[in-house]
Coordinates of C-alpha atoms in Angstrom, one line a residue:
M1 CA -25.6 -17.9 6.9
L2 CA -25.6 -21.3 8.7
T3 CA -22.5 -23.5 8.6
S4 CA -22.6 -27.4 8.4
N5 CA -22.6 -27.7 12.2
G6 CA -25.5 -25.3 12.6
E7 CA -23.5 -22.2 13.6
L8 CA -24.6 -18.8 12.3
R9 CA -21.8 -17.0 10.4
V10 CA -22.2 -13.4 9.2
K11 CA -20.6 -12.7 5.7
R12 CA -18.4 -9.6 6.1
G13 CA -18.1 -7.0 3.3
F14 CA -15.6 -4.2 2.7
T15 CA -15.5 -1.4 5.2
L16 CA -15.7 2.3 4.1
I17 CA -12.0 2.7 5.0
E18 CA -11.0 -0.2 2.8
L19 CA -12.9 1.1 -0.1
L20 CA -11.3 4.5 0.3
V21 CA -7.9 3.0 0.4
V22 CA -8.6 1.1 -2.8
I23 CA -9.9 4.2 -4.5
A24 CA -6.8 6.1 -3.4
I25 CA -4.5 3.5 -4.8
I26 CA -6.3 3.5 -8.1
A27 CA -6.1 7.3 -8.2
V28 CA -2.3 7.2 -7.5
L29 CA -1.8 4.6 -10.2
A30 CA -3.8 6.7 -12.7
A31 CA -1.8 9.8 -11.9
I32 CA 1.4 7.9 -12.6
L33 CA 0.2 6.1 -15.7
F34 CA -1.8 8.7 -17.6
P35 CA 1.2 10.9 -18.3
V36 CA 3.1 7.9 -19.4
F37 CA 0.3 6.9 -21.8
A38 CA 0.1 10.5 -23.1
K39 CA 3.8 10.6 -23.7
A40 CA 3.6 7.3 -25.6
R41 CA 0.8 8.7 -27.8
E42 CA 2.8 11.8 -28.5
N43 CA 5.9 9.8 -29.3
A44 CA 3.8 7.9 -31.9
R45 CA 2.6 11.2 -33.4
R46 CA 6.1 12.5 -33.4
T47 CA 7.2 9.5 -35.3
S48 CA 4.4 10.0 -37.8
C49 CA 5.4 13.6 -38.2
L50 CA 9.0 12.7 -38.8
S51 CA 7.9 10.3 -41.5
N52 CA 5.8 13.1 -43.1
V53 CA 8.7 15.5 -43.2
K54 CA 11.0 12.8 -44.5
Q55 CA 8.6 12.0 -47.4
I56 CA 8.1 15.7 -48.2
G57 CA 11.9 16.3 -48.2
L58 CA 12.5 13.4 -50.5
A59 CA 9.7 14.8 -52.8
F60 CA 11.6 18.1 -52.8
L61 CA 14.8 16.4 -53.8
Q62 CA 13.1 14.5 -56.6
Y63 CA 11.6 17.8 -57.8
T64 CA 15.1 19.3 -58.0
Q65 CA 16.3 16.5 -60.2
D66 CA 13.5 17.2 -62.7
Y67 CA 13.8 21.0 -62.6
D68 CA 17.5 21.7 -62.9
E69 CA 18.1 21.6 -59.1
A70 CA 15.5 24.4 -58.5
W71 CA 13.4 24.1 -55.4
P72 CA 9.6 24.2 -55.7
L73 CA 8.1 27.7 -55.6
T74 CA 6.1 29.1 -52.7
S75 CA 2.9 31.2 -52.7
Y76 CA 1.8 34.1 -50.5
R77 CA -1.9 35.1 -50.2
P78 CA -3.1 33.0 -53.2
D79 CA -6.8 33.8 -53.9
A80 CA -9.4 33.4 -56.6
S81 CA -7.5 35.8 -58.9
H82 CA -4.1 34.3 -58.5
T83 CA -2.5 31.0 -59.6
N84 CA -1.4 28.8 -56.7
Y85 CA 2.3 28.1 -57.1
S86 CA 2.8 26.6 -53.6
W87 CA 5.2 23.8 -53.1
T88 CA 2.2 21.8 -51.9
V89 CA 1.2 21.8 -55.6
G90 CA 4.6 21.5 -57.2
A91 CA 5.9 18.7 -55.0
E92 CA 2.6 16.8 -54.6
P93 CA 3.1 14.6 -57.7
Y94 CA 6.2 13.2 -56.0
M95 CA 4.3 12.1 -52.9
K96 CA 2.1 9.2 -52.1
S97 CA -0.6 11.1 -50.5
I98 CA -1.6 14.7 -49.6
Q99 CA -2.2 13.4 -46.1
L100 CA 1.5 13.9 -45.6
F101 CA 0.7 17.6 -45.4
R102 CA -0.9 17.4 -42.0
C103 CA 1.0 16.6 -38.7
P104 CA -1.2 14.4 -36.4
S105 CA -0.4 16.8 -33.5
D106 CA -1.5 19.9 -35.4
I107 CA -4.9 20.8 -34.0
G108 CA -4.8 24.4 -35.1
Q109 CA -8.3 26.0 -35.5
K110 CA -7.8 26.7 -39.2
W111 CA -7.9 23.0 -40.0
Q112 CA -11.5 23.0 -38.6
S113 CA -12.4 26.3 -40.2
P114 CA -10.0 26.8 -43.1
V115 CA -9.7 30.1 -44.8
T116 CA -10.5 29.6 -48.5
P117 CA -8.8 31.1 -51.6
E118 CA -12.1 32.8 -52.5
S119 CA -12.0 34.8 -49.3
G120 CA -8.9 36.6 -50.6
A121 CA -6.9 35.6 -47.5
N122 CA -4.2 33.0 -46.8
Y123 CA -5.6 29.5 -46.9
F124 CA -4.4 26.7 -44.8
T125 CA -3.2 23.6 -46.6
T126 CA -0.2 22.2 -44.6
S127 CA 1.3 21.7 -41.2
Y128 CA 4.8 22.3 -42.7
L129 CA 6.6 25.3 -44.0
M130 CA 9.4 25.8 -46.4
N131 CA 12.4 28.0 -45.7
A132 CA 11.8 31.2 -47.6
Y133 CA 15.6 31.6 -48.1
M134 CA 15.2 28.9 -50.7
A135 CA 12.0 30.2 -52.3
G136 CA 11.2 32.1 -55.4
G137 CA 14.3 31.4 -57.5
G138 CA 16.5 33.8 -55.6
Q139 CA 20.1 33.4 -54.4
F140 CA 19.4 30.1 -52.8
G141 CA 16.6 28.9 -55.1
K142 CA 18.7 25.9 -56.2
L143 CA 20.1 23.0 -54.3
S144 CA 23.5 23.6 -55.9
A145 CA 23.6 27.0 -54.2
I146 CA 23.7 25.4 -50.7
Q147 CA 27.2 24.4 -49.8
A148 CA 26.3 22.5 -46.6
P149 CA 22.8 21.0 -47.2
A150 CA 23.1 18.7 -44.1
T151 CA 23.2 21.8 -41.9
V152 CA 20.5 23.9 -43.5
A153 CA 16.8 23.5 -42.5
L154 CA 14.5 23.3 -45.6
L155 CA 11.3 22.3 -43.8
T156 CA 9.8 22.7 -40.4
E157 CA 6.5 22.7 -38.5
S158 CA 3.9 25.4 -39.0
N159 CA 2.3 27.3 -36.2
R160 CA 0.1 29.2 -38.6
G161 CA -3.0 27.2 -37.8
E162 CA -3.3 29.0 -34.5
P163 CA -5.5 32.1 -34.2
T164 CA -2.7 34.3 -33.0
A165 CA -0.2 33.3 -35.7
L166 CA 0.5 34.8 -39.1
G167 CA -2.3 33.5 -41.3
G168 CA -1.8 30.6 -43.6
G169 CA 0.9 30.3 -46.2
D170 CA 3.5 27.7 -46.9
H171 CA 6.9 29.2 -45.9
F172 CA 8.7 30.8 -42.9
H173 CA 11.0 33.8 -42.8
P174 CA 14.2 33.2 -40.8
F175 CA 15.9 36.3 -42.3
R176 CA 13.5 38.3 -40.2
W177 CA 14.3 36.5 -36.9
G178 CA 16.7 38.2 -34.4
A179 CA 18.7 41.3 -35.1
G180 CA 21.1 42.2 -37.9
S181 CA 20.6 39.3 -40.3
G182 CA 19.2 40.8 -43.5
I183 CA 19.8 39.3 -46.9
S184 CA 19.3 40.4 -50.5
G185 CA 18.1 43.8 -49.5
L186 CA 15.3 42.5 -47.3
P187 CA 14.6 44.5 -44.1
E188 CA 16.4 43.3 -41.0
Q189 CA 14.7 42.5 -37.8
G190 CA 15.7 45.8 -36.2
S191 CA 14.2 47.9 -39.0
S192 CA 11.8 50.6 -37.6
G193 CA 8.1 50.0 -38.2
E194 CA 8.7 46.7 -40.1
Y195 CA 5.4 44.7 -39.7
M196 CA 6.8 41.4 -40.8
N197 CA 9.6 41.4 -38.2
T198 CA 7.1 41.6 -35.3
A199 CA 4.7 39.2 -37.0
T200 CA 7.3 36.5 -37.5
W201 CA 9.4 36.9 -34.3
D202 CA 8.6 37.0 -30.6
E203 CA 11.3 39.2 -29.1
T204 CA 10.2 38.3 -25.5
K205 CA 10.5 34.6 -26.0
Q206 CA 13.3 34.7 -28.5
Q207 CA 11.3 32.3 -30.7
P208 CA 9.6 32.5 -34.1
R209 CA 5.9 32.9 -34.1
E210 CA 5.6 31.0 -37.4
V211 CA 7.1 27.7 -36.2
A212 CA 5.5 25.3 -33.7
V213 CA 8.7 24.9 -31.7
T214 CA 7.1 22.9 -28.8
R215 CA 4.6 20.8 -30.7
H216 CA 6.2 17.4 -30.0
L217 CA 7.4 16.9 -26.4
E218 CA 8.7 20.5 -26.1
G219 CA 10.4 20.1 -29.5
F220 CA 9.7 20.1 -33.2
I221 CA 10.7 18.4 -36.5
V222 CA 13.2 19.9 -38.9
G223 CA 13.8 18.5 -42.4
Y224 CA 17.3 19.4 -43.9
A225 CA 18.2 20.2 -47.4
D226 CA 20.0 16.9 -47.8
G227 CA 16.9 14.9 -47.0
H228 CA 17.5 13.9 -43.4
V229 CA 15.1 14.8 -40.6
K230 CA 15.6 15.4 -36.9
W231 CA 13.6 16.3 -33.8
H232 CA 15.1 19.3 -32.0
K233 CA 14.5 21.6 -29.1
W234 CA 14.6 25.2 -30.0
G235 CA 17.8 25.9 -28.2
Q236 CA 19.6 23.3 -30.3
V237 CA 19.1 25.2 -33.5
W238 CA 19.1 28.7 -32.2
P239 CA 20.8 31.2 -31.5
P240 CA 23.2 31.7 -34.4
R241 CA 26.1 29.3 -34.3
S242 CA 28.7 31.9 -35.3
G243 CA 29.5 35.6 -35.0
Q244 CA 28.7 36.2 -38.6
G245 CA 24.9 36.9 -38.1
L246 CA 23.9 33.5 -39.3
Q247 CA 20.5 32.2 -38.2
G248 CA 21.6 28.8 -36.9
F249 CA 20.4 25.8 -39.0
F250 CA 17.9 28.0 -40.9
D251 CA 20.5 30.0 -42.9
P252 CA 21.8 28.7 -46.3
R253 CA 24.8 31.0 -45.9
N254 CA 25.8 28.5 -43.2
Q255 CA 28.9 26.6 -44.4
G256 CA 28.6 23.9 -41.8
S257 CA 30.9 25.5 -39.2

């Protein structure tokens, strides 16, 4: 290119080294920022999940007001020949939308290929599970039977959408977690040949198979019997908090100690 005084000037572009430096800087920034963005997205999903569990918990409490303090019922293996008594049916009239049943971070395969009632197997309708201690009209089937509702987990996150988990369903079985904790004549974790103990508890990890304990930033959502919700890491709610064989925050025999 000629200048105004007639001199020839060559226009210089980027060298290969300069381009590589720029690319390296962009790669470093991406490596730093992508995890931050991913964490921000998961924080948003966690907030949405907290809201879901809060709304479901409030629906449960409204249900108890209309049904003499009784909790909604749960169903196991509902199929074409059985009536569905799941809490997802009983508590649904007290909710704004059934979309509350699904956690935005729950990408379990059974959402994409649900097992239907007609198949005769558990079908997948919710990302959340009810504490089986409070199910079925038993000893803790009413809110009034729980002396410390602020310390008893009523709802938590389901891991049952995963192919290695225990089918569908709408409740979890804390009385089968760990050793020596049986209630109301149910088999304890240590019982010989008890299928459900192994199916619901991972002895190696010391974690339940039913609950998605690391779904949200290595933690999970718990809804308590008084209506409040919290995000916890597994170690905060387990092991048992006393020497009385109580299952941490999952046991209605817990008196808040």
